[in-house]
């Protein structure tokens, strides 16, 4: 099964990114580009066909493509990012995704960032945040219920996106920061982050292994002790922009047009 990953080159203006919970620090753009390239290389080595989009110099956060769309096997949903500065990012993502899926668009007054959506099989958890509102949850229900998905809203706090607080690390195990989201909201086993590493819950599950930031050694040990196969990547410069491993790609399966229309 062919798997694709959309990425976008780091913008030279990334220092002007949106920030919610972090103090602004200077970002070494050259290093950020190298780290992002290493991330892409790992996706390539893992067997993904990379759709690497060109830099958008005027859009500081545009490498964080996860926030612009949700791609399911049946359809893709183009978001309406909560931060005004990020809304123009969706235009080119629409074009890139349209050959692969039927597109649905989130409409005002809804706002939605892809980082707030955690999908586990047919369960879709949507974090209510500064960026994502209840209108988005009801629009997602209307779009996804016909395909058998259940969409649930999840309260959380203390971090930018739901997936800063919880991600999937195997078919049915979550990695979670219980100070930011209540593990009881999900009916899955979980590993908790080390207390000293609150930002350590964002991991990217890539079938054969979990791609994980090298910045969190204590939680990394917990993952390995739990039998999770992990590969690390250094994304320290993107972390200064409140970015992490899930947000730098949009991952989906190639499904031919005939199969999609069945
Ligand atoms: C923002 O605030 O929108 C960006 N600076 C960071 C977005 C990170 N996205 C994600 O975790 N899904």
GROMACS .gro file of C-alpha atoms and ligand atoms in nm, residues 17-19 61 64 66-67 86 115 131 160-161 241-243 247, ligand 1:
model
   28
   17UNK     CA    1   0.540   3.245   1.398
   18UNK     CA    2   0.230   3.233   1.616
   19UNK     CA    3   0.304   3.150   1.980
   61UNK     CA    4   0.401   2.873   1.023
   64UNK     CA    5   0.324   2.292   1.009
   66UNK     CA    6  -0.082   1.912   0.986
   67UNK     CA    7  -0.299   2.205   1.089
   86UNK     CA    8  -0.246   3.087   0.912
  115UNK     CA    9  -0.326   1.955   1.561
  131UNK     CA   10  -0.786   2.740   1.781
  160UNK     CA   11  -0.151   2.461   2.219
  161UNK     CA   12  -0.318   2.157   2.062
  241UNK     CA   13   0.783   2.779   1.720
  242UNK     CA   14   0.561   2.540   1.923
  243UNK     CA   15   0.598   2.277   1.653
  247UNK     CA   16   0.265   1.888   1.282
  263LIG     C1   17   0.112   2.786   1.570
  263LIG     O1   18   0.102   2.844   1.678
  263LIG     O2   19   0.013   2.767   1.497
  263LIG     C2   20   0.248   2.737   1.526
  263LIG     N1   21   0.348   2.826   1.574
  263LIG     C3   22   0.274   2.598   1.575
  263LIG     C4   23   0.181   2.497   1.516
  263LIG     C5   24   0.214   2.358   1.557
  263LIG     N2   25   0.118   2.269   1.503
  263LIG     C6   26   0.086   2.152   1.557
  263LIG     O3   27   0.135   2.115   1.661
  263LIG     N3   28  -0.006   2.080   1.495
   0.00000   0.00000   0.00000
